[in-house]
Short mmCIF file of C-alpha atoms and ligand atoms in Angstrom, two decimals:
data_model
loop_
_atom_site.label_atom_id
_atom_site.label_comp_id
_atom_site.label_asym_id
_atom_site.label_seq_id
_atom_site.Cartn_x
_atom_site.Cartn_y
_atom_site.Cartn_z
CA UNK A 6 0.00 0.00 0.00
CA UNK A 7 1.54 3.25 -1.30
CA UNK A 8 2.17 6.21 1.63
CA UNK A 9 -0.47 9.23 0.90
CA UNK A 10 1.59 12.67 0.70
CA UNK A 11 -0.30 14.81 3.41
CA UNK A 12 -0.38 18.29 1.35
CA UNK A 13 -3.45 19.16 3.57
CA UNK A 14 -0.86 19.02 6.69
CA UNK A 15 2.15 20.56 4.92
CA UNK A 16 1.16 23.45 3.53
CA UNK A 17 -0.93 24.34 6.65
CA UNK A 18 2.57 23.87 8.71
CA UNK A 19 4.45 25.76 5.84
CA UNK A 20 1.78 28.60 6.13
CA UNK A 21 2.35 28.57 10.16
CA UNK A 22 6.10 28.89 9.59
CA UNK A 23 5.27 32.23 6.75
CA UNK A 24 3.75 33.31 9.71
CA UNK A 25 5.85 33.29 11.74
CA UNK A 26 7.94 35.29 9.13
CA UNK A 27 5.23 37.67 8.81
CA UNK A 28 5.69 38.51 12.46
CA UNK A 29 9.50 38.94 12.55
CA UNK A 30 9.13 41.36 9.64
CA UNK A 31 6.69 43.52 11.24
CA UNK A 32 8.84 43.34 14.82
CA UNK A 33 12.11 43.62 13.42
CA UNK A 34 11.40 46.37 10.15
CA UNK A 35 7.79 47.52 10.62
CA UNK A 36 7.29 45.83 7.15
CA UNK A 37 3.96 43.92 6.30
CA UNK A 38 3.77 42.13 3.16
CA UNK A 39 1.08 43.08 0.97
CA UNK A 40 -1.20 40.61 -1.56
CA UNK A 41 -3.57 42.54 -4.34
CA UNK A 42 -5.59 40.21 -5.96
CA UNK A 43 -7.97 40.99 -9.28
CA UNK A 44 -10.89 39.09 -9.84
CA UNK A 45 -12.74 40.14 -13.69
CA UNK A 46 -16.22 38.71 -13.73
CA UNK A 47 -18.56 36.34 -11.75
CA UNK A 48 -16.94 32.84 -12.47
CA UNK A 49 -18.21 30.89 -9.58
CA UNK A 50 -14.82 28.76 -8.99
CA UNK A 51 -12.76 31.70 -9.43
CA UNK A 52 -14.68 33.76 -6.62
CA UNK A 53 -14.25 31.04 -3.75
CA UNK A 54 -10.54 31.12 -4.59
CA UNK A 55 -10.13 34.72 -4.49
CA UNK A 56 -11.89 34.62 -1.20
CA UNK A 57 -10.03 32.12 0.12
CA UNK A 58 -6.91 34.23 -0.81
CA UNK A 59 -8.14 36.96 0.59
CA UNK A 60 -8.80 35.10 4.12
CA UNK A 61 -5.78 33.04 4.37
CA UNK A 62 -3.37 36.41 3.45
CA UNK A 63 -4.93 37.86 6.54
CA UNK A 64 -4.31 34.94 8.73
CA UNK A 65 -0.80 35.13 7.92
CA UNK A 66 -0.89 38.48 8.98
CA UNK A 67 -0.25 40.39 5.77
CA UNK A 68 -2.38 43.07 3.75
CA UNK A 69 -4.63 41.94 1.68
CA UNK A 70 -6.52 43.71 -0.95
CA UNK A 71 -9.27 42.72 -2.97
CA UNK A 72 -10.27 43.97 -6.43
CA UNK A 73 -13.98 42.76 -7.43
CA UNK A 74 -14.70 44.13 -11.40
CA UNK A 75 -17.50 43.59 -13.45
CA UNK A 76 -17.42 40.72 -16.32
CA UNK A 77 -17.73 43.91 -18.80
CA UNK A 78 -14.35 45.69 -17.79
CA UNK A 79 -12.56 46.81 -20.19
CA UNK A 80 -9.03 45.70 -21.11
CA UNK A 81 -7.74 49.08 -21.04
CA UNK A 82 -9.05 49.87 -17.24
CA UNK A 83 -8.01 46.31 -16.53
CA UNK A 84 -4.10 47.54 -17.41
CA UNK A 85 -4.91 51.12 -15.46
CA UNK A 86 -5.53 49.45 -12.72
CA UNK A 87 -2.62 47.00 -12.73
CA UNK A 88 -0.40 50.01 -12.96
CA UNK A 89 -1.92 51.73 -10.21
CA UNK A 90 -1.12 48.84 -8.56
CA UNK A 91 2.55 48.73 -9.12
CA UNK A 92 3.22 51.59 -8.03
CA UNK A 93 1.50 51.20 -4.83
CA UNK A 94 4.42 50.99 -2.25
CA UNK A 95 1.82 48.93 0.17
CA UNK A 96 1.47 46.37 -2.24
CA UNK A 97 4.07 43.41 -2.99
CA UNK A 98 2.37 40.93 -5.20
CA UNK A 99 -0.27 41.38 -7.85
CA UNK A 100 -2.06 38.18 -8.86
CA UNK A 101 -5.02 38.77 -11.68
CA UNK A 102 -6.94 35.85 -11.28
CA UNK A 103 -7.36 33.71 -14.81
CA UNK A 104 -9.56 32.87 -16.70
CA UNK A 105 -10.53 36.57 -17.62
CA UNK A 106 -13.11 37.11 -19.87
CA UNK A 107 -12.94 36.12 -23.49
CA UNK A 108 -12.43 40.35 -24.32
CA UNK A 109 -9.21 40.67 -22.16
CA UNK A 110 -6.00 39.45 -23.82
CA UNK A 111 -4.74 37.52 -20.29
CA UNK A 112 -0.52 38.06 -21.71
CA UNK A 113 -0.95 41.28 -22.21
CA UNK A 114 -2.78 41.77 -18.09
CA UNK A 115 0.41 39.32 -16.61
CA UNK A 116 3.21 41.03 -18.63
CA UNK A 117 1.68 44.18 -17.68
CA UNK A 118 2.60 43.09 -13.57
CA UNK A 119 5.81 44.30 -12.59
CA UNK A 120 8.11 41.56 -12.62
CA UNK A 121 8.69 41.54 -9.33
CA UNK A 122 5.81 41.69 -7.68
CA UNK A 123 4.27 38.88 -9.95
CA UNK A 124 3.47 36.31 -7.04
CA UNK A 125 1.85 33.98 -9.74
CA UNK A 126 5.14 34.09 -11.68
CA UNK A 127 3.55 33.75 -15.16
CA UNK A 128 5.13 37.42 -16.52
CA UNK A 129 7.54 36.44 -18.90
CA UNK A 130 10.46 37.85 -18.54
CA UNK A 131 9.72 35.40 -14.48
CA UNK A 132 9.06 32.57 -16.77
CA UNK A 133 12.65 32.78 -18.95
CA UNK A 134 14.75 33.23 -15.11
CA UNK A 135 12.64 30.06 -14.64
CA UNK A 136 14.52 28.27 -17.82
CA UNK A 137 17.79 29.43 -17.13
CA UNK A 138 17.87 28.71 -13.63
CA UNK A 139 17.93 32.39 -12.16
CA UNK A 140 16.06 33.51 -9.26
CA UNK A 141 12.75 34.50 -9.79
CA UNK A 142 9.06 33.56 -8.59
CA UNK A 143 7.98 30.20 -9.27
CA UNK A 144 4.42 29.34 -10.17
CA UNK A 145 2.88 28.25 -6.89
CA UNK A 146 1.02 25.13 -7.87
CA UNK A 147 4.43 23.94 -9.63
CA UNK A 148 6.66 25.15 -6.14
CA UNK A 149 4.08 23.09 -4.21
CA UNK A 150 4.32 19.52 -6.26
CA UNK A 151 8.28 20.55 -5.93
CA UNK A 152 8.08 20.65 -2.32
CA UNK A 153 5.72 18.13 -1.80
CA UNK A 154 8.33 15.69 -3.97
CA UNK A 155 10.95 16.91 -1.91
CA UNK A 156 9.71 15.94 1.53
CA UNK A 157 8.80 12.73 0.22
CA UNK A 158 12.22 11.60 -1.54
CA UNK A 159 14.87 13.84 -0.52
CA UNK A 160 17.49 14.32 -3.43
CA UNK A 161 15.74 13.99 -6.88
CA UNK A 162 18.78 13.81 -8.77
CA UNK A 163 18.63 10.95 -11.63
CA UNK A 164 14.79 10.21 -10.97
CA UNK A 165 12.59 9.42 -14.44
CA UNK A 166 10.00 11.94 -14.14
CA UNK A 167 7.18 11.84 -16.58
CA UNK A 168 5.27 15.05 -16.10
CA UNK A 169 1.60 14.63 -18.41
CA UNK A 170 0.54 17.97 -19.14
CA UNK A 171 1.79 20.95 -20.40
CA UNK A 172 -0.08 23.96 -20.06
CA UNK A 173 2.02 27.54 -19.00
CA UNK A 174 0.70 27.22 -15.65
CA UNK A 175 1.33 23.47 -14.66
CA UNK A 176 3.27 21.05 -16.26
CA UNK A 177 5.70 23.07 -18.58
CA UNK A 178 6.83 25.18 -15.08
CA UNK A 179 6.91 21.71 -13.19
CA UNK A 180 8.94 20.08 -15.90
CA UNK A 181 11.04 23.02 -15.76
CA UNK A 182 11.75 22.69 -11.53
CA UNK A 183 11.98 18.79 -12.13
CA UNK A 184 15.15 19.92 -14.86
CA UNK A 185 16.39 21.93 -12.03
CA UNK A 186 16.62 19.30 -9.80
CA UNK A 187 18.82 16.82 -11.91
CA UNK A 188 15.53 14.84 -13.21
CA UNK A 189 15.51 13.04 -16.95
CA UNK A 190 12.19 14.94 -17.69
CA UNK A 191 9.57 13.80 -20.65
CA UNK A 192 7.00 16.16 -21.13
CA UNK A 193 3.53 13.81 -22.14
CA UNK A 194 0.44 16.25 -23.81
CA UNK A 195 -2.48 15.08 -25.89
CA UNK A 196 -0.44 13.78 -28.48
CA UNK A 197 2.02 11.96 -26.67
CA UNK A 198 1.83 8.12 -28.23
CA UNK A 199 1.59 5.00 -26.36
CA UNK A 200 1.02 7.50 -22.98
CA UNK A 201 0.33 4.49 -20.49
CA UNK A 202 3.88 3.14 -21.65
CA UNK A 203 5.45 6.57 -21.30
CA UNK A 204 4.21 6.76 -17.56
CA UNK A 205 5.08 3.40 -16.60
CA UNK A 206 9.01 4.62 -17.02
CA UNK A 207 8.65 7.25 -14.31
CA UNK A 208 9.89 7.43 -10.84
CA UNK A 209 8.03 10.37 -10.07
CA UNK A 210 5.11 10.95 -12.11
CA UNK A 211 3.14 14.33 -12.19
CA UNK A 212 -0.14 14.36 -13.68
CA UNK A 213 -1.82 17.68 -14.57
CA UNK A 214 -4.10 17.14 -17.65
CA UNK A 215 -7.99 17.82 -16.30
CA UNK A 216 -9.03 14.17 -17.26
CA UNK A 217 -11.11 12.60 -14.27
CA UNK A 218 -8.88 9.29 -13.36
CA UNK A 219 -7.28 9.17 -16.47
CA UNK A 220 -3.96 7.55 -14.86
CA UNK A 221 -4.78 4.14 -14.08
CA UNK A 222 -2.81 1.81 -11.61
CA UNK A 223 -0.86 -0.06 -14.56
CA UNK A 224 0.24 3.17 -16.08
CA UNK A 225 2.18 3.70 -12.81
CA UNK A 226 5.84 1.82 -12.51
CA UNK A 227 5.75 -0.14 -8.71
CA UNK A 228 7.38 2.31 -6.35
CA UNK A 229 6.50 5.39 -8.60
CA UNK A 230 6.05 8.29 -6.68
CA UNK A 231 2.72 9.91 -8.02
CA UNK A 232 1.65 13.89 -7.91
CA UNK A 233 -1.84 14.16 -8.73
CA UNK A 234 -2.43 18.12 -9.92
CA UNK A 235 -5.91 16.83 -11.47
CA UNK A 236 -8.75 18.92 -9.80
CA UNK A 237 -12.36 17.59 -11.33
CA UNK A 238 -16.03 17.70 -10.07
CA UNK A 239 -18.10 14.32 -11.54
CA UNK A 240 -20.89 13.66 -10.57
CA UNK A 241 -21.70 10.17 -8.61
CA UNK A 242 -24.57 8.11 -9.21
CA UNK A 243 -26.51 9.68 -6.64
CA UNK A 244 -26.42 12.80 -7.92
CA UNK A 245 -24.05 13.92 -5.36
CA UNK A 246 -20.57 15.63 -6.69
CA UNK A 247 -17.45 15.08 -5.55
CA UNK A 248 -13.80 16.15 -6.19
CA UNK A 249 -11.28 13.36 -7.96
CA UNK A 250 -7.72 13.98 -9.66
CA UNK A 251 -6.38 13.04 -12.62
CA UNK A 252 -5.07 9.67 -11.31
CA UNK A 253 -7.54 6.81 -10.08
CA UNK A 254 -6.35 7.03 -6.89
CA UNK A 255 -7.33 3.53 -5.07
CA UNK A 256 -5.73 1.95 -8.20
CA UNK A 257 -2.61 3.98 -7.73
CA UNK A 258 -2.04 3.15 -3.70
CA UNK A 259 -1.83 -0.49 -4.84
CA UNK A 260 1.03 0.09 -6.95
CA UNK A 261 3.00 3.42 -6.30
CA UNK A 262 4.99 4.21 -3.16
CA UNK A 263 3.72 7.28 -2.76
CA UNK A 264 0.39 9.26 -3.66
CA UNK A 265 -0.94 12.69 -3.42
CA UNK A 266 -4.94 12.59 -2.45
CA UNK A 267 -7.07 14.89 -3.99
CA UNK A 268 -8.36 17.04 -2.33
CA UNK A 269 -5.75 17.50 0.22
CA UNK A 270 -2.61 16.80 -1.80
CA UNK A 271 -1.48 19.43 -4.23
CA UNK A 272 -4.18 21.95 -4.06
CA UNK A 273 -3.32 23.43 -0.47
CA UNK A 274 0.25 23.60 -1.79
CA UNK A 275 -0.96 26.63 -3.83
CA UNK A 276 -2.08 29.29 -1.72
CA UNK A 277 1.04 28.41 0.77
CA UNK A 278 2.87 28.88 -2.36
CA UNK A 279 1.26 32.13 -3.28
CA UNK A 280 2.02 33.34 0.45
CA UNK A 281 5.35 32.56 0.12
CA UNK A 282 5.97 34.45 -2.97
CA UNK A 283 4.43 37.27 -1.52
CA UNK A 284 6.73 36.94 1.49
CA UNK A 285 9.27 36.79 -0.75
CA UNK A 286 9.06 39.87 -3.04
CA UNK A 287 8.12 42.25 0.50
CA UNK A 288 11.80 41.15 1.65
CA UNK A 289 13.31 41.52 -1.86
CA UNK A 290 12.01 44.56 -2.15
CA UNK A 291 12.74 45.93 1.04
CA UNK A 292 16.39 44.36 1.00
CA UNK A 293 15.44 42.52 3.88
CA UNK A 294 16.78 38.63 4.25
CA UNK A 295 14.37 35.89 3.27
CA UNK A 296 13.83 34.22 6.21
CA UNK A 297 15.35 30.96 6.87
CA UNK A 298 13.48 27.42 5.89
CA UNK A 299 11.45 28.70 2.90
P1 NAP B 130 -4.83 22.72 -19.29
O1 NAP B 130 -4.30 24.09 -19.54
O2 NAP B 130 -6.15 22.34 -19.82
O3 NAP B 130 -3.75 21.69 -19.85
C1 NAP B 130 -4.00 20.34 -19.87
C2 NAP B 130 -2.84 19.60 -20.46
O4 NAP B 130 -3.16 18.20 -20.46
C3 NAP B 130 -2.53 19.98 -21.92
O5 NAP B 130 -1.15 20.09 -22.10
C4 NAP B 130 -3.11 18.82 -22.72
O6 NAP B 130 -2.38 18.50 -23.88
C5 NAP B 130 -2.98 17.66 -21.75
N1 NAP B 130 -4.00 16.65 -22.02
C6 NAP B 130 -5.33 16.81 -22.11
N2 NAP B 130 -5.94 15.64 -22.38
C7 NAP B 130 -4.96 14.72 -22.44
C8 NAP B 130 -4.95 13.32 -22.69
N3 NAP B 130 -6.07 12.64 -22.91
N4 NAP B 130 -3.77 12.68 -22.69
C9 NAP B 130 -2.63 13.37 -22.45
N5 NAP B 130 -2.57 14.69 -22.20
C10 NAP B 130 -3.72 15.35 -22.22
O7 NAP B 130 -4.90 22.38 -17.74
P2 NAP B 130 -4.03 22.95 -16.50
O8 NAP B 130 -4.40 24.35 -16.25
O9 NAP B 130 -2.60 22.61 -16.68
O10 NAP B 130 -4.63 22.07 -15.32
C11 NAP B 130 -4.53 20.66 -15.30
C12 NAP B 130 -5.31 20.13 -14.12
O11 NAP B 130 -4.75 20.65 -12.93
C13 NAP B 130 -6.79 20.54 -14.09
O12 NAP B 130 -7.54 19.49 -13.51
C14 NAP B 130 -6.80 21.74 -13.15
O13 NAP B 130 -8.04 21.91 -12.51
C15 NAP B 130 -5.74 21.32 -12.18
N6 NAP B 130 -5.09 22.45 -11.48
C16 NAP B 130 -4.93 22.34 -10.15
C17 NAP B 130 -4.31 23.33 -9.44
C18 NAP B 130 -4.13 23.18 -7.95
O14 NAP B 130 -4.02 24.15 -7.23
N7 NAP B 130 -4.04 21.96 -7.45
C19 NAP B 130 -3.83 24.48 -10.08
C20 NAP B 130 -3.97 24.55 -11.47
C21 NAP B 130 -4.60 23.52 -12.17
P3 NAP B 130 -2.26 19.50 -25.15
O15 NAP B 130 -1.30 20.56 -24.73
O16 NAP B 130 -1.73 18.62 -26.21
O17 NAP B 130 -3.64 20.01 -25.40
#
């Protein structure tokens, strides 16, 4: 029976530790770290996790600031308001929460963001440090599976990852950090041939495609350590909905060594991420230290 990576219990005792941080900063330099986040429009999935942004910023004792605009903004107040925004001295990260609607251009809103206060770390010029191995803001759902695989197996250096998926925001960033870290990366998509095959080579195996249970339990190599990114509502027989990765999960913890549940695997790991990054760019800007252990 594989061992089920506990993001649930990680990120919340990574988020007490950016605390912690947060508490230092504001003793020790009178700084708080400051989180704007820009929500365009009424999507229902996109408003829960804007609020729960917005709460868990102000648990861990930083600013937060919340920008509610109507679907119908326009691009060009969209941009005015980003600017406004990086100029604002109180304010260290800007995240514009995607999708936007189908009239905003969404790389013209990121690349707008001042580099470095782009907690999301989808701005471009964030995204090429990312390649070349500079210092810069990682995207937090790919810093979280990072961590996550990290805790789990120590060293990654020499591990087969297979990383399905390869969307800006997921799996090109995570096959990216898995590079970093010494891996033999493939990158699998929607035209990847004989895909089950492909996965079955992996040590560590990240799946981030937005197919309900699409991994199944002899697509995994025995051992395999297994990152499920997947986030999908079906619907049961009953009627009643339920969350479920990409990854059949029971399947999985009969052959892998090591599984992320969903939920409570990857998708804490995101906000803790976004926290961090926030953390982050206050003390970079400020020339203060990053604190120790994040
Ligand atoms: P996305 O932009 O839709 O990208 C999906 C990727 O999967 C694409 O590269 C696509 O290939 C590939 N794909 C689709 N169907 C496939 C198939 N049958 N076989 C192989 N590859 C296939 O999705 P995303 O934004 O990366 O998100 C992926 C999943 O992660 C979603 O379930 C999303 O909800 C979840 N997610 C979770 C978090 C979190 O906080 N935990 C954050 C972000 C996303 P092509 O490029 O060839 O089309």
């Amino acid at each position: 029976m594989a061992a089920i990576i506990d993001g649930k219990a990680f990120a919340a005792g990574l988020i007490a530790h950016i605390s912690g941080a947060v508490s230092d900063l504001a003793a020790k330099h009178r700084l708080q770290p400051g989180l704007a986040v820009v929500l365009v429009g009424e999507d229902p999935a996109s408003r829960v996790y804007v609020r729960n942004k917005g709460r868990q910023t102000k648990a861990a004792g930083m600013n937060s600031f919340e920008h509610r605009l109507p679907e119908e903004t326009g691009e060009a107040a969209l941009l005015a308001l980003v600017r406004r925004l990086n100029q604002d001295p109180a304010v260290h990260g800007i995240l514009v929460q995607l999708p936007l609607p189908a009239h905003i251009d969404p790389s013209k809103v990121i690349n707008a963001i001042s580099a470095d206060k782009d907690v999301d770390g989808f701005h471009i010029e964030n995204v090429g440090r990312l390649s070349v191995g500079e210092d810069s803001p990682v995207p937090c759902t790919p810093a979280g599976c990072l961590m996550l695989l990290r805790h789990q197996l120590g060293d990654l250096s020499g591990s087969r990852a297979v990383v399905v998926g390869r969307s800006n925001i997921v799996g090109k960033p995570v096959a990216m950090l898995l590079l970093r870290e010494n891996c033999t990366v493939t990158v699998a998509h929607s035209r990847t041939q004989g895909l089950a095959a492909v996965c079955r080579e992996a040590d560590i195996l990240v799946a981030a495609v937005g197919v309900p249970e699409m991994v199944k339990g002899d697509w995994i190599k025995p051992g395999a350590t297994v990152i499920d990114v997947g986030i999908n509502r079906i619907e049961n027989r009953d009627g009643q909905t339920r969350l479920v990765g990409d990854v059949d999960f029971e399947a999985a913890m009969k052959v892998a060594g090591a599984v992320t549940p969903v939920p409570g695997g990857v998708g804490p790991m995101t906000i803790a991420c976004l926290l961090r990054n926030t953390l982050m760019a206050a003390c970079r800007r400020h020339r203060v230290a990053i604190p120790p252990g994040l």
